[in-house]
Amino acid sequence: MPRNKSIILMSVGHACVDVYQGAVASLIPFFVAERAYTYAAASGIVLAASLLSSVAQPLFGALTDRWALLWLLPVSTILGGLGIALSGLSGSYALTLAFVAVSGIGVAAYHPESARVARLASQGSHSMMGWFSLGGNIGFAVAPLMVTAVIATGGLRLSPLLVVPALVGSALCLPVLRALDNPTHAGSSAAAPTETDDKLSFVKLSLAVVCRSIAFIGLSTFISFYAQQRTGGGTAAGTAALFVLYLGGAVGSVLGGSLADRWGRITVVRGSYLITVAAVAGVVFVPGPAIYLFVALTSVGLYVPFSLQVTLGQDYLPTRVGTASGITLGLTVSIGGLVSPLIGSVADATSLRTALTPLILMPALSWLLFRTLPEPTAPKPVAAAQQTGDNTDGEPSPAQRNHR
């Protein structure tokens, strides 16, 4: 299968999964309106989606380092959609948390293997990985529109309709999986591991990813409420802010890959985080419609590093690509959810502005960590026979073991 076609299908499939991560934050205002949840209770739903996911993604990554689990992509896509689809059916807070947690597990299972497959299909191109990440960003951006269109029409009882993207995404990934499962698949220019892990750099990278995650998830959880307060608008004003936050990520992902091909990943990420510090400050302190401009700048700034951090993690841990993907790609959308209840509690006790102000520090900390990181050596191409044949240590490759 041609590289461009594979990446397009993978990108659309990524959108169909990440729409459910965006759907969690998008459902919060409706849970508050219909069930009278407090800020802390509402942010607990985000926690439910994030807690299991943050733990499970590295575990799924470790499994994909040992075996090629291509079947995880369609199965996890369905699981992610099913949890969100069921979350609106029960008035029970415990059941709502459970269903959202199921969706989080599905998302966790998808990302490590999809990142590994996308890196193979992209043949190591930063730009192609940017397009793969774009799909996830589009899924985030579409989520508030999809949720509002469905739930605002008939309430939370219509949530089962939200399973449709999962059905589409699981079907679209099948042609790519069939091509990759073929032992004669031409992936001759995928990267070969250097067999040398830079664990210290990977730890620093992971800490930077955590800081980025706290900033993004914190904003995505509460930006709808905050935009309504700062603009004096209603639900539409909040939905628009969330849409801008997610849509800007689509621009940032593609821009990041293109800039990295010219300037290098580390340089681009450093500059992006530095700009984001000022952008988040604008979101928190600038009143009126100008908040939308700063939300857009924040989104672009936080997403320029998105795909670059994934490939950096894979290059820092070339012998554990699945684990690296599970941590860098997974933590960006999970760890931040663990902090959301704390932000919600502070907001309940003081104000949203007070609770969101510490988020300004997060991209600054990411920038400081990236100041200490080196640009890893680019992996060298290998022959197709090495990818579908034996590893350098004489053991069958994960793809072979799975095929057998």
mmCIF file with all atom_site columns, C-alpha atoms in Angstrom, residues 112-320:
data_model
loop_
_atom_site.group_PDB
_atom_site.id
_atom_site.type_symbol
_atom_site.label_atom_id
_atom_site.label_alt_id
_atom_site.label_comp_id
_atom_site.label_asym_id
_atom_site.label_entity_id
_atom_site.label_seq_id
_atom_site.pdbx_PDB_ins_code
_atom_site.Cartn_x
_atom_site.Cartn_y
_atom_site.Cartn_z
_atom_site.occupancy
_atom_site.B_iso_or_equiv
_atom_site.pdbx_formal_charge
_atom_site.auth_seq_id
_atom_site.auth_comp_id
_atom_site.auth_asym_id
_atom_site.auth_atom_id
_atom_site.pdbx_PDB_model_num
ATOM 1   C CA . PRO A 1 112 ? 1.040   2.558   21.459 1.00 0.00 ? 112 PRO A CA 1
ATOM 2   C CA . GLU A 1 113 ? 0.349   0.116   18.636 1.00 0.00 ? 113 GLU A CA 1
ATOM 3   C CA . SER A 1 114 ? -1.011  2.799   16.319 1.00 0.00 ? 114 SER A CA 1
ATOM 4   C CA . ALA A 1 115 ? 2.111   4.931   16.874 1.00 0.00 ? 115 ALA A CA 1
ATOM 5   C CA . ARG A 1 116 ? 4.331   1.956   16.055 1.00 0.00 ? 116 ARG A CA 1
ATOM 6   C CA . VAL A 1 117 ? 2.327   1.144   12.937 1.00 0.00 ? 117 VAL A CA 1
ATOM 7   C CA . ALA A 1 118 ? 2.252   4.790   11.852 1.00 0.00 ? 118 ALA A CA 1
ATOM 8   C CA . ARG A 1 119 ? 6.045   5.063   12.213 1.00 0.00 ? 119 ARG A CA 1
ATOM 9   C CA . LEU A 1 120 ? 6.415   2.017   9.962  1.00 0.00 ? 120 LEU A CA 1
ATOM 10  C CA . ALA A 1 121 ? 3.917   3.340   7.435  1.00 0.00 ? 121 ALA A CA 1
ATOM 11  C CA . SER A 1 122 ? 5.491   6.815   7.447  1.00 0.00 ? 122 SER A CA 1
ATOM 12  C CA . GLN A 1 123 ? 8.968   5.341   6.890  1.00 0.00 ? 123 GLN A CA 1
ATOM 13  C CA . GLY A 1 124 ? 10.405  7.631   9.559  1.00 0.00 ? 124 GLY A CA 1
ATOM 14  C CA . SER A 1 125 ? 9.139   10.926  8.097  1.00 0.00 ? 125 SER A CA 1
ATOM 15  C CA . HIS A 1 126 ? 8.456   13.678  10.664 1.00 0.00 ? 126 HIS A CA 1
ATOM 16  C CA . SER A 1 127 ? 5.966   15.282  8.282  1.00 0.00 ? 127 SER A CA 1
ATOM 17  C CA . MET A 1 128 ? 4.032   12.035  7.813  1.00 0.00 ? 128 MET A CA 1
ATOM 18  C CA . MET A 1 129 ? 3.901   11.502  11.571 1.00 0.00 ? 129 MET A CA 1
ATOM 19  C CA . GLY A 1 130 ? 2.579   15.045  11.799 1.00 0.00 ? 130 GLY A CA 1
ATOM 20  C CA . TRP A 1 131 ? -0.260  14.099  9.458  1.00 0.00 ? 131 TRP A CA 1
ATOM 21  C CA . PHE A 1 132 ? -0.984  11.019  11.572 1.00 0.00 ? 132 PHE A CA 1
ATOM 22  C CA . SER A 1 133 ? -1.191  13.229  14.655 1.00 0.00 ? 133 SER A CA 1
ATOM 23  C CA . LEU A 1 134 ? -3.400  15.636  12.718 1.00 0.00 ? 134 LEU A CA 1
ATOM 24  C CA . GLY A 1 135 ? -6.105  12.988  12.668 1.00 0.00 ? 135 GLY A CA 1
ATOM 25  C CA . GLY A 1 136 ? -6.167  12.864  16.447 1.00 0.00 ? 136 GLY A CA 1
ATOM 26  C CA . ASN A 1 137 ? -6.339  16.649  16.642 1.00 0.00 ? 137 ASN A CA 1
ATOM 27  C CA . ILE A 1 138 ? -9.237  16.736  14.204 1.00 0.00 ? 138 ILE A CA 1
ATOM 28  C CA . GLY A 1 139 ? -10.993 14.151  16.344 1.00 0.00 ? 139 GLY A CA 1
ATOM 29  C CA . PHE A 1 140 ? -10.538 16.398  19.368 1.00 0.00 ? 140 PHE A CA 1
ATOM 30  C CA . ALA A 1 141 ? -11.805 19.412  17.412 1.00 0.00 ? 141 ALA A CA 1
ATOM 31  C CA . VAL A 1 142 ? -14.887 17.624  16.083 1.00 0.00 ? 142 VAL A CA 1
ATOM 32  C CA . ALA A 1 143 ? -15.803 16.209  19.509 1.00 0.00 ? 143 ALA A CA 1
ATOM 33  C CA . PRO A 1 144 ? -17.547 19.295  20.957 1.00 0.00 ? 144 PRO A CA 1
ATOM 34  C CA . LEU A 1 145 ? -19.478 19.805  17.722 1.00 0.00 ? 145 LEU A CA 1
ATOM 35  C CA . MET A 1 146 ? -20.522 16.141  17.586 1.00 0.00 ? 146 MET A CA 1
ATOM 36  C CA . VAL A 1 147 ? -21.473 15.986  21.268 1.00 0.00 ? 147 VAL A CA 1
ATOM 37  C CA . THR A 1 148 ? -23.382 19.265  21.133 1.00 0.00 ? 148 THR A CA 1
ATOM 38  C CA . ALA A 1 149 ? -25.241 18.261  17.963 1.00 0.00 ? 149 ALA A CA 1
ATOM 39  C CA . VAL A 1 150 ? -26.331 14.951  19.512 1.00 0.00 ? 150 VAL A CA 1
ATOM 40  C CA . ILE A 1 151 ? -26.817 15.751  23.203 1.00 0.00 ? 151 ILE A CA 1
ATOM 41  C CA . ALA A 1 152 ? -28.265 19.251  22.811 1.00 0.00 ? 152 ALA A CA 1
ATOM 42  C CA . THR A 1 153 ? -30.922 17.738  20.538 1.00 0.00 ? 153 THR A CA 1
ATOM 43  C CA . GLY A 1 154 ? -32.273 15.061  22.857 1.00 0.00 ? 154 GLY A CA 1
ATOM 44  C CA . GLY A 1 155 ? -30.230 15.061  26.039 1.00 0.00 ? 155 GLY A CA 1
ATOM 45  C CA . LEU A 1 156 ? -27.857 12.442  27.412 1.00 0.00 ? 156 LEU A CA 1
ATOM 46  C CA . ARG A 1 157 ? -30.279 9.664   26.504 1.00 0.00 ? 157 ARG A CA 1
ATOM 47  C CA . LEU A 1 158 ? -29.076 9.994   22.873 1.00 0.00 ? 158 LEU A CA 1
ATOM 48  C CA . SER A 1 159 ? -25.463 9.212   23.814 1.00 0.00 ? 159 SER A CA 1
ATOM 49  C CA . PRO A 1 160 ? -25.538 5.757   22.106 1.00 0.00 ? 160 PRO A CA 1
ATOM 50  C CA . LEU A 1 161 ? -25.397 7.621   18.767 1.00 0.00 ? 161 LEU A CA 1
ATOM 51  C CA . LEU A 1 162 ? -21.849 8.656   19.686 1.00 0.00 ? 162 LEU A CA 1
ATOM 52  C CA . VAL A 1 163 ? -20.611 5.123   18.892 1.00 0.00 ? 163 VAL A CA 1
ATOM 53  C CA . VAL A 1 164 ? -20.780 5.793   15.126 1.00 0.00 ? 164 VAL A CA 1
ATOM 54  C CA . PRO A 1 165 ? -17.197 7.155   14.704 1.00 0.00 ? 165 PRO A CA 1
ATOM 55  C CA . ALA A 1 166 ? -15.836 4.025   16.403 1.00 0.00 ? 166 ALA A CA 1
ATOM 56  C CA . LEU A 1 167 ? -17.568 1.794   13.875 1.00 0.00 ? 167 LEU A CA 1
ATOM 57  C CA . VAL A 1 168 ? -16.159 3.857   11.007 1.00 0.00 ? 168 VAL A CA 1
ATOM 58  C CA . GLY A 1 169 ? -12.632 3.990   12.428 1.00 0.00 ? 169 GLY A CA 1
ATOM 59  C CA . SER A 1 170 ? -12.437 0.261   13.097 1.00 0.00 ? 170 SER A CA 1
ATOM 60  C CA . ALA A 1 171 ? -13.410 -0.468  9.492  1.00 0.00 ? 171 ALA A CA 1
ATOM 61  C CA . LEU A 1 172 ? -10.943 2.013   7.958  1.00 0.00 ? 172 LEU A CA 1
ATOM 62  C CA . CYS A 1 173 ? -7.891  0.602   9.728  1.00 0.00 ? 173 CYS A CA 1
ATOM 63  C CA . LEU A 1 174 ? -8.418  -2.924  8.384  1.00 0.00 ? 174 LEU A CA 1
ATOM 64  C CA . PRO A 1 175 ? -6.834  -2.361  4.907  1.00 0.00 ? 175 PRO A CA 1
ATOM 65  C CA . VAL A 1 176 ? -3.662  -0.981  6.509  1.00 0.00 ? 176 VAL A CA 1
ATOM 66  C CA . LEU A 1 177 ? -3.457  -3.895  8.926  1.00 0.00 ? 177 LEU A CA 1
ATOM 67  C CA . ARG A 1 178 ? -3.887  -6.417  6.119  1.00 0.00 ? 178 ARG A CA 1
ATOM 68  C CA . ALA A 1 179 ? -1.039  -4.767  4.202  1.00 0.00 ? 179 ALA A CA 1
ATOM 69  C CA . LEU A 1 180 ? 1.274   -4.713  7.222  1.00 0.00 ? 180 LEU A CA 1
ATOM 70  C CA . ASP A 1 181 ? 0.452   -8.295  8.164  1.00 0.00 ? 181 ASP A CA 1
ATOM 71  C CA . ASN A 1 182 ? 1.634   -9.401  4.709  1.00 0.00 ? 182 ASN A CA 1
ATOM 72  C CA . PRO A 1 183 ? 5.225   -10.738 5.037  1.00 0.00 ? 183 PRO A CA 1
ATOM 73  C CA . THR A 1 184 ? 6.040   -9.250  1.616  1.00 0.00 ? 184 THR A CA 1
ATOM 74  C CA . HIS A 1 185 ? 4.916   -5.779  2.670  1.00 0.00 ? 185 HIS A CA 1
ATOM 75  C CA . ALA A 1 186 ? 7.373   -3.243  1.326  1.00 0.00 ? 186 ALA A CA 1
ATOM 76  C CA . GLY A 1 187 ? 8.479   -1.242  4.319  1.00 0.00 ? 187 GLY A CA 1
ATOM 77  C CA . SER A 1 188 ? 12.110  -1.081  3.306  1.00 0.00 ? 188 SER A CA 1
ATOM 78  C CA . SER A 1 189 ? 12.871  2.357   4.594  1.00 0.00 ? 189 SER A CA 1
ATOM 79  C CA . ALA A 1 190 ? 11.517  2.071   8.124  1.00 0.00 ? 190 ALA A CA 1
ATOM 80  C CA . ALA A 1 191 ? 13.990  2.841   10.836 1.00 0.00 ? 191 ALA A CA 1
ATOM 81  C CA . ALA A 1 192 ? 16.241  0.269   12.439 1.00 0.00 ? 192 ALA A CA 1
ATOM 82  C CA . PRO A 1 193 ? 16.850  0.624   16.165 1.00 0.00 ? 193 PRO A CA 1
ATOM 83  C CA . THR A 1 194 ? 20.299  1.782   17.182 1.00 0.00 ? 194 THR A CA 1
ATOM 84  C CA . GLU A 1 195 ? 20.100  -0.656  20.135 1.00 0.00 ? 195 GLU A CA 1
ATOM 85  C CA . THR A 1 196 ? 21.259  2.085   22.520 1.00 0.00 ? 196 THR A CA 1
ATOM 86  C CA . ASP A 1 197 ? 18.686  3.570   24.900 1.00 0.00 ? 197 ASP A CA 1
ATOM 87  C CA . ASP A 1 198 ? 19.168  7.078   26.291 1.00 0.00 ? 198 ASP A CA 1
ATOM 88  C CA . LYS A 1 199 ? 17.061  6.566   29.413 1.00 0.00 ? 199 LYS A CA 1
ATOM 89  C CA . LEU A 1 200 ? 17.947  9.848   31.103 1.00 0.00 ? 200 LEU A CA 1
ATOM 90  C CA . SER A 1 201 ? 16.853  11.890  28.093 1.00 0.00 ? 201 SER A CA 1
ATOM 91  C CA . PHE A 1 202 ? 13.676  9.837   27.860 1.00 0.00 ? 202 PHE A CA 1
ATOM 92  C CA . VAL A 1 203 ? 12.844  10.565  31.513 1.00 0.00 ? 203 VAL A CA 1
ATOM 93  C CA . LYS A 1 204 ? 13.342  14.298  30.940 1.00 0.00 ? 204 LYS A CA 1
ATOM 94  C CA . LEU A 1 205 ? 11.201  14.114  27.806 1.00 0.00 ? 205 LEU A CA 1
ATOM 95  C CA . SER A 1 206 ? 8.467   12.298  29.729 1.00 0.00 ? 206 SER A CA 1
ATOM 96  C CA . LEU A 1 207 ? 8.441   14.979  32.440 1.00 0.00 ? 207 LEU A CA 1
ATOM 97  C CA . ALA A 1 208 ? 8.080   17.650  29.747 1.00 0.00 ? 208 ALA A CA 1
ATOM 98  C CA . VAL A 1 209 ? 5.166   15.680  28.271 1.00 0.00 ? 209 VAL A CA 1
ATOM 99  C CA . VAL A 1 210 ? 3.509   15.531  31.697 1.00 0.00 ? 210 VAL A CA 1
ATOM 100 C CA . CYS A 1 211 ? 3.750   19.322  32.090 1.00 0.00 ? 211 CYS A CA 1
ATOM 101 C CA . ARG A 1 212 ? 2.285   19.821  28.633 1.00 0.00 ? 212 ARG A CA 1
ATOM 102 C CA . SER A 1 213 ? -0.504  17.376  29.464 1.00 0.00 ? 213 SER A CA 1
ATOM 103 C CA . ILE A 1 214 ? -1.451  19.196  32.668 1.00 0.00 ? 214 ILE A CA 1
ATOM 104 C CA . ALA A 1 215 ? -1.737  22.490  30.764 1.00 0.00 ? 215 ALA A CA 1
ATOM 105 C CA . PHE A 1 216 ? -3.783  21.059  27.909 1.00 0.00 ? 216 PHE A CA 1
ATOM 106 C CA . ILE A 1 217 ? -6.166  18.835  29.864 1.00 0.00 ? 217 ILE A CA 1
ATOM 107 C CA . GLY A 1 218 ? -6.654  21.487  32.532 1.00 0.00 ? 218 GLY A CA 1
ATOM 108 C CA . LEU A 1 219 ? -7.671  24.007  29.876 1.00 0.00 ? 219 LEU A CA 1
ATOM 109 C CA . SER A 1 220 ? -9.792  21.572  27.891 1.00 0.00 ? 220 SER A CA 1
ATOM 110 C CA . THR A 1 221 ? -11.742 20.576  31.020 1.00 0.00 ? 221 THR A CA 1
ATOM 111 C CA . PHE A 1 222 ? -12.615 24.122  32.121 1.00 0.00 ? 222 PHE A CA 1
ATOM 112 C CA . ILE A 1 223 ? -12.225 26.395  29.075 1.00 0.00 ? 223 ILE A CA 1
ATOM 113 C CA . SER A 1 224 ? -15.938 26.132  28.234 1.00 0.00 ? 224 SER A CA 1
ATOM 114 C CA . PHE A 1 225 ? -16.928 27.501  31.640 1.00 0.00 ? 225 PHE A CA 1
ATOM 115 C CA . TYR A 1 226 ? -14.127 30.067  31.653 1.00 0.00 ? 226 TYR A CA 1
ATOM 116 C CA . ALA A 1 227 ? -14.929 31.426  28.183 1.00 0.00 ? 227 ALA A CA 1
ATOM 117 C CA . GLN A 1 228 ? -18.547 31.901  29.232 1.00 0.00 ? 228 GLN A CA 1
ATOM 118 C CA . GLN A 1 229 ? -17.406 33.893  32.265 1.00 0.00 ? 229 GLN A CA 1
ATOM 119 C CA . ARG A 1 230 ? -14.864 36.039  30.390 1.00 0.00 ? 230 ARG A CA 1
ATOM 120 C CA . THR A 1 231 ? -17.101 36.828  27.398 1.00 0.00 ? 231 THR A CA 1
ATOM 121 C CA . GLY A 1 232 ? -20.491 36.909  29.122 1.00 0.00 ? 232 GLY A CA 1
ATOM 122 C CA . GLY A 1 233 ? -21.789 34.418  26.572 1.00 0.00 ? 233 GLY A CA 1
ATOM 123 C CA . GLY A 1 234 ? -23.751 31.217  26.981 1.00 0.00 ? 234 GLY A CA 1
ATOM 124 C CA . THR A 1 235 ? -23.112 27.573  26.142 1.00 0.00 ? 235 THR A CA 1
ATOM 125 C CA . ALA A 1 236 ? -22.312 28.438  22.519 1.00 0.00 ? 236 ALA A CA 1
ATOM 126 C CA . ALA A 1 237 ? -19.450 30.684  23.652 1.00 0.00 ? 237 ALA A CA 1
ATOM 127 C CA . GLY A 1 238 ? -18.006 27.836  25.710 1.00 0.00 ? 238 GLY A CA 1
ATOM 128 C CA . THR A 1 239 ? -18.368 25.310  22.896 1.00 0.00 ? 239 THR A CA 1
ATOM 129 C CA . ALA A 1 240 ? -16.641 27.721  20.507 1.00 0.00 ? 240 ALA A CA 1
ATOM 130 C CA . ALA A 1 241 ? -13.666 28.061  22.862 1.00 0.00 ? 241 ALA A CA 1
ATOM 131 C CA . LEU A 1 242 ? -13.308 24.287  23.164 1.00 0.00 ? 242 LEU A CA 1
ATOM 132 C CA . PHE A 1 243 ? -13.565 23.929  19.388 1.00 0.00 ? 243 PHE A CA 1
ATOM 133 C CA . VAL A 1 244 ? -10.810 26.537  18.881 1.00 0.00 ? 244 VAL A CA 1
ATOM 134 C CA . LEU A 1 245 ? -8.625  24.796  21.464 1.00 0.00 ? 245 LEU A CA 1
ATOM 135 C CA . TYR A 1 246 ? -8.900  21.503  19.611 1.00 0.00 ? 246 TYR A CA 1
ATOM 136 C CA . LEU A 1 247 ? -8.808  22.879  16.065 1.00 0.00 ? 247 LEU A CA 1
ATOM 137 C CA . GLY A 1 248 ? -5.621  24.836  16.730 1.00 0.00 ? 248 GLY A CA 1
ATOM 138 C CA . GLY A 1 249 ? -3.999  21.523  17.568 1.00 0.00 ? 249 GLY A CA 1
ATOM 139 C CA . ALA A 1 250 ? -4.589  20.357  14.000 1.00 0.00 ? 250 ALA A CA 1
ATOM 140 C CA . VAL A 1 251 ? -2.585  23.323  12.712 1.00 0.00 ? 251 VAL A CA 1
ATOM 141 C CA . GLY A 1 252 ? 0.125   22.799  15.305 1.00 0.00 ? 252 GLY A CA 1
ATOM 142 C CA . SER A 1 253 ? 0.711   19.125  14.514 1.00 0.00 ? 253 SER A CA 1
ATOM 143 C CA . VAL A 1 254 ? 1.230   19.651  10.782 1.00 0.00 ? 254 VAL A CA 1
ATOM 144 C CA . LEU A 1 255 ? 3.285   22.783  11.379 1.00 0.00 ? 255 LEU A CA 1
ATOM 145 C CA . GLY A 1 256 ? 5.496   20.975  13.873 1.00 0.00 ? 256 GLY A CA 1
ATOM 146 C CA . GLY A 1 257 ? 6.433   18.207  11.437 1.00 0.00 ? 257 GLY A CA 1
ATOM 147 C CA . SER A 1 258 ? 7.247   20.669  8.648  1.00 0.00 ? 258 SER A CA 1
ATOM 148 C CA . LEU A 1 259 ? 9.340   22.920  10.895 1.00 0.00 ? 259 LEU A CA 1
ATOM 149 C CA . ALA A 1 260 ? 11.224  19.957  12.361 1.00 0.00 ? 260 ALA A CA 1
ATOM 150 C CA . ASP A 1 261 ? 12.279  18.761  8.894  1.00 0.00 ? 261 ASP A CA 1
ATOM 151 C CA . ARG A 1 262 ? 14.008  22.125  8.478  1.00 0.00 ? 262 ARG A CA 1
ATOM 152 C CA . TRP A 1 263 ? 15.178  23.193  11.951 1.00 0.00 ? 263 TRP A CA 1
ATOM 153 C CA . GLY A 1 264 ? 15.292  19.981  13.982 1.00 0.00 ? 264 GLY A CA 1
ATOM 154 C CA . ARG A 1 265 ? 12.858  18.675  16.566 1.00 0.00 ? 265 ARG A CA 1
ATOM 155 C CA . ILE A 1 266 ? 14.494  19.971  19.742 1.00 0.00 ? 266 ILE A CA 1
ATOM 156 C CA . THR A 1 267 ? 14.858  23.537  18.441 1.00 0.00 ? 267 THR A CA 1
ATOM 157 C CA . VAL A 1 268 ? 11.254  23.659  17.263 1.00 0.00 ? 268 VAL A CA 1
ATOM 158 C CA . VAL A 1 269 ? 9.839   22.261  20.509 1.00 0.00 ? 269 VAL A CA 1
ATOM 159 C CA . ARG A 1 270 ? 11.840  24.688  22.647 1.00 0.00 ? 270 ARG A CA 1
ATOM 160 C CA . GLY A 1 271 ? 10.568  27.686  20.704 1.00 0.00 ? 271 GLY A CA 1
ATOM 161 C CA . SER A 1 272 ? 7.007   26.418  20.779 1.00 0.00 ? 272 SER A CA 1
ATOM 162 C CA . TYR A 1 273 ? 6.896   26.001  24.556 1.00 0.00 ? 273 TYR A CA 1
ATOM 163 C CA . LEU A 1 274 ? 8.414   29.430  25.109 1.00 0.00 ? 274 LEU A CA 1
ATOM 164 C CA . ILE A 1 275 ? 5.685   31.077  23.015 1.00 0.00 ? 275 ILE A CA 1
ATOM 165 C CA . THR A 1 276 ? 3.019   29.007  24.794 1.00 0.00 ? 276 THR A CA 1
ATOM 166 C CA . VAL A 1 277 ? 3.901   30.521  28.182 1.00 0.00 ? 277 VAL A CA 1
ATOM 167 C CA . ALA A 1 278 ? 2.707   33.941  26.975 1.00 0.00 ? 278 ALA A CA 1
ATOM 168 C CA . ALA A 1 279 ? -0.308  32.414  25.207 1.00 0.00 ? 279 ALA A CA 1
ATOM 169 C CA . VAL A 1 280 ? -1.605  30.631  28.340 1.00 0.00 ? 280 VAL A CA 1
ATOM 170 C CA . ALA A 1 281 ? -1.133  33.838  30.332 1.00 0.00 ? 281 ALA A CA 1
ATOM 171 C CA . GLY A 1 282 ? -3.320  35.589  27.762 1.00 0.00 ? 282 GLY A CA 1
ATOM 172 C CA . VAL A 1 283 ? -6.039  32.957  28.134 1.00 0.00 ? 283 VAL A CA 1
ATOM 173 C CA . VAL A 1 284 ? -6.080  33.390  31.902 1.00 0.00 ? 284 VAL A CA 1
ATOM 174 C CA . PHE A 1 285 ? -5.865  37.176  32.182 1.00 0.00 ? 285 PHE A CA 1
ATOM 175 C CA . VAL A 1 286 ? -7.205  38.776  28.968 1.00 0.00 ? 286 VAL A CA 1
ATOM 176 C CA . PRO A 1 287 ? -10.998 39.350  29.110 1.00 0.00 ? 287 PRO A CA 1
ATOM 177 C CA . GLY A 1 288 ? -13.541 39.537  26.317 1.00 0.00 ? 288 GLY A CA 1
ATOM 178 C CA . PRO A 1 289 ? -13.486 38.001  22.818 1.00 0.00 ? 289 PRO A CA 1
ATOM 179 C CA . ALA A 1 290 ? -9.669  38.271  22.651 1.00 0.00 ? 290 ALA A CA 1
ATOM 180 C CA . ILE A 1 291 ? -9.597  35.102  24.737 1.00 0.00 ? 291 ILE A CA 1
ATOM 181 C CA . TYR A 1 292 ? -10.292 33.122  21.550 1.00 0.00 ? 292 TYR A CA 1
ATOM 182 C CA . LEU A 1 293 ? -7.075  34.408  19.946 1.00 0.00 ? 293 LEU A CA 1
ATOM 183 C CA . PHE A 1 294 ? -5.023  33.311  22.953 1.00 0.00 ? 294 PHE A CA 1
ATOM 184 C CA . VAL A 1 295 ? -6.824  29.943  23.062 1.00 0.00 ? 295 VAL A CA 1
ATOM 185 C CA . ALA A 1 296 ? -5.824  29.416  19.416 1.00 0.00 ? 296 ALA A CA 1
ATOM 186 C CA . LEU A 1 297 ? -2.184  30.402  20.078 1.00 0.00 ? 297 LEU A CA 1
ATOM 187 C CA . THR A 1 298 ? -2.081  28.128  23.123 1.00 0.00 ? 298 THR A CA 1
ATOM 188 C CA . SER A 1 299 ? -3.448  25.224  21.131 1.00 0.00 ? 299 SER A CA 1
ATOM 189 C CA . VAL A 1 300 ? -0.934  25.635  18.301 1.00 0.00 ? 300 VAL A CA 1
ATOM 190 C CA . GLY A 1 301 ? 1.901   26.061  20.794 1.00 0.00 ? 301 GLY A CA 1
ATOM 191 C CA . LEU A 1 302 ? 1.006   22.935  22.733 1.00 0.00 ? 302 LEU A CA 1
ATOM 192 C CA . TYR A 1 303 ? 0.531   20.809  19.613 1.00 0.00 ? 303 TYR A CA 1
ATOM 193 C CA . VAL A 1 304 ? 3.623   21.745  17.613 1.00 0.00 ? 304 VAL A CA 1
ATOM 194 C CA . PRO A 1 305 ? 5.582   19.381  19.927 1.00 0.00 ? 305 PRO A CA 1
ATOM 195 C CA . PHE A 1 306 ? 2.931   16.632  19.809 1.00 0.00 ? 306 PHE A CA 1
ATOM 196 C CA . SER A 1 307 ? 4.186   14.247  17.104 1.00 0.00 ? 307 SER A CA 1
ATOM 197 C CA . LEU A 1 308 ? 7.781   15.395  17.595 1.00 0.00 ? 308 LEU A CA 1
ATOM 198 C CA . GLN A 1 309 ? 7.734   14.181  21.203 1.00 0.00 ? 309 GLN A CA 1
ATOM 199 C CA . VAL A 1 310 ? 6.485   10.784  20.053 1.00 0.00 ? 310 VAL A CA 1
ATOM 200 C CA . THR A 1 311 ? 9.314   10.282  17.558 1.00 0.00 ? 311 THR A CA 1
ATOM 201 C CA . LEU A 1 312 ? 11.854  11.696  20.013 1.00 0.00 ? 312 LEU A CA 1
ATOM 202 C CA . GLY A 1 313 ? 10.709  9.150   22.580 1.00 0.00 ? 313 GLY A CA 1
ATOM 203 C CA . GLN A 1 314 ? 11.008  6.353   20.028 1.00 0.00 ? 314 GLN A CA 1
ATOM 204 C CA . ASP A 1 315 ? 14.546  7.490   19.151 1.00 0.00 ? 315 ASP A CA 1
ATOM 205 C CA . TYR A 1 316 ? 15.600  7.827   22.803 1.00 0.00 ? 316 TYR A CA 1
ATOM 206 C CA . LEU A 1 317 ? 14.316  4.279   23.448 1.00 0.00 ? 317 LEU A CA 1
ATOM 207 C CA . PRO A 1 318 ? 14.928  2.505   20.110 1.00 0.00 ? 318 PRO A CA 1
ATOM 208 C CA . THR A 1 319 ? 14.770  -0.949  21.687 1.00 0.00 ? 319 THR A CA 1
ATOM 209 C CA . ARG A 1 320 ? 11.383  -0.214  23.308 1.00 0.00 ? 320 ARG A CA 1
#
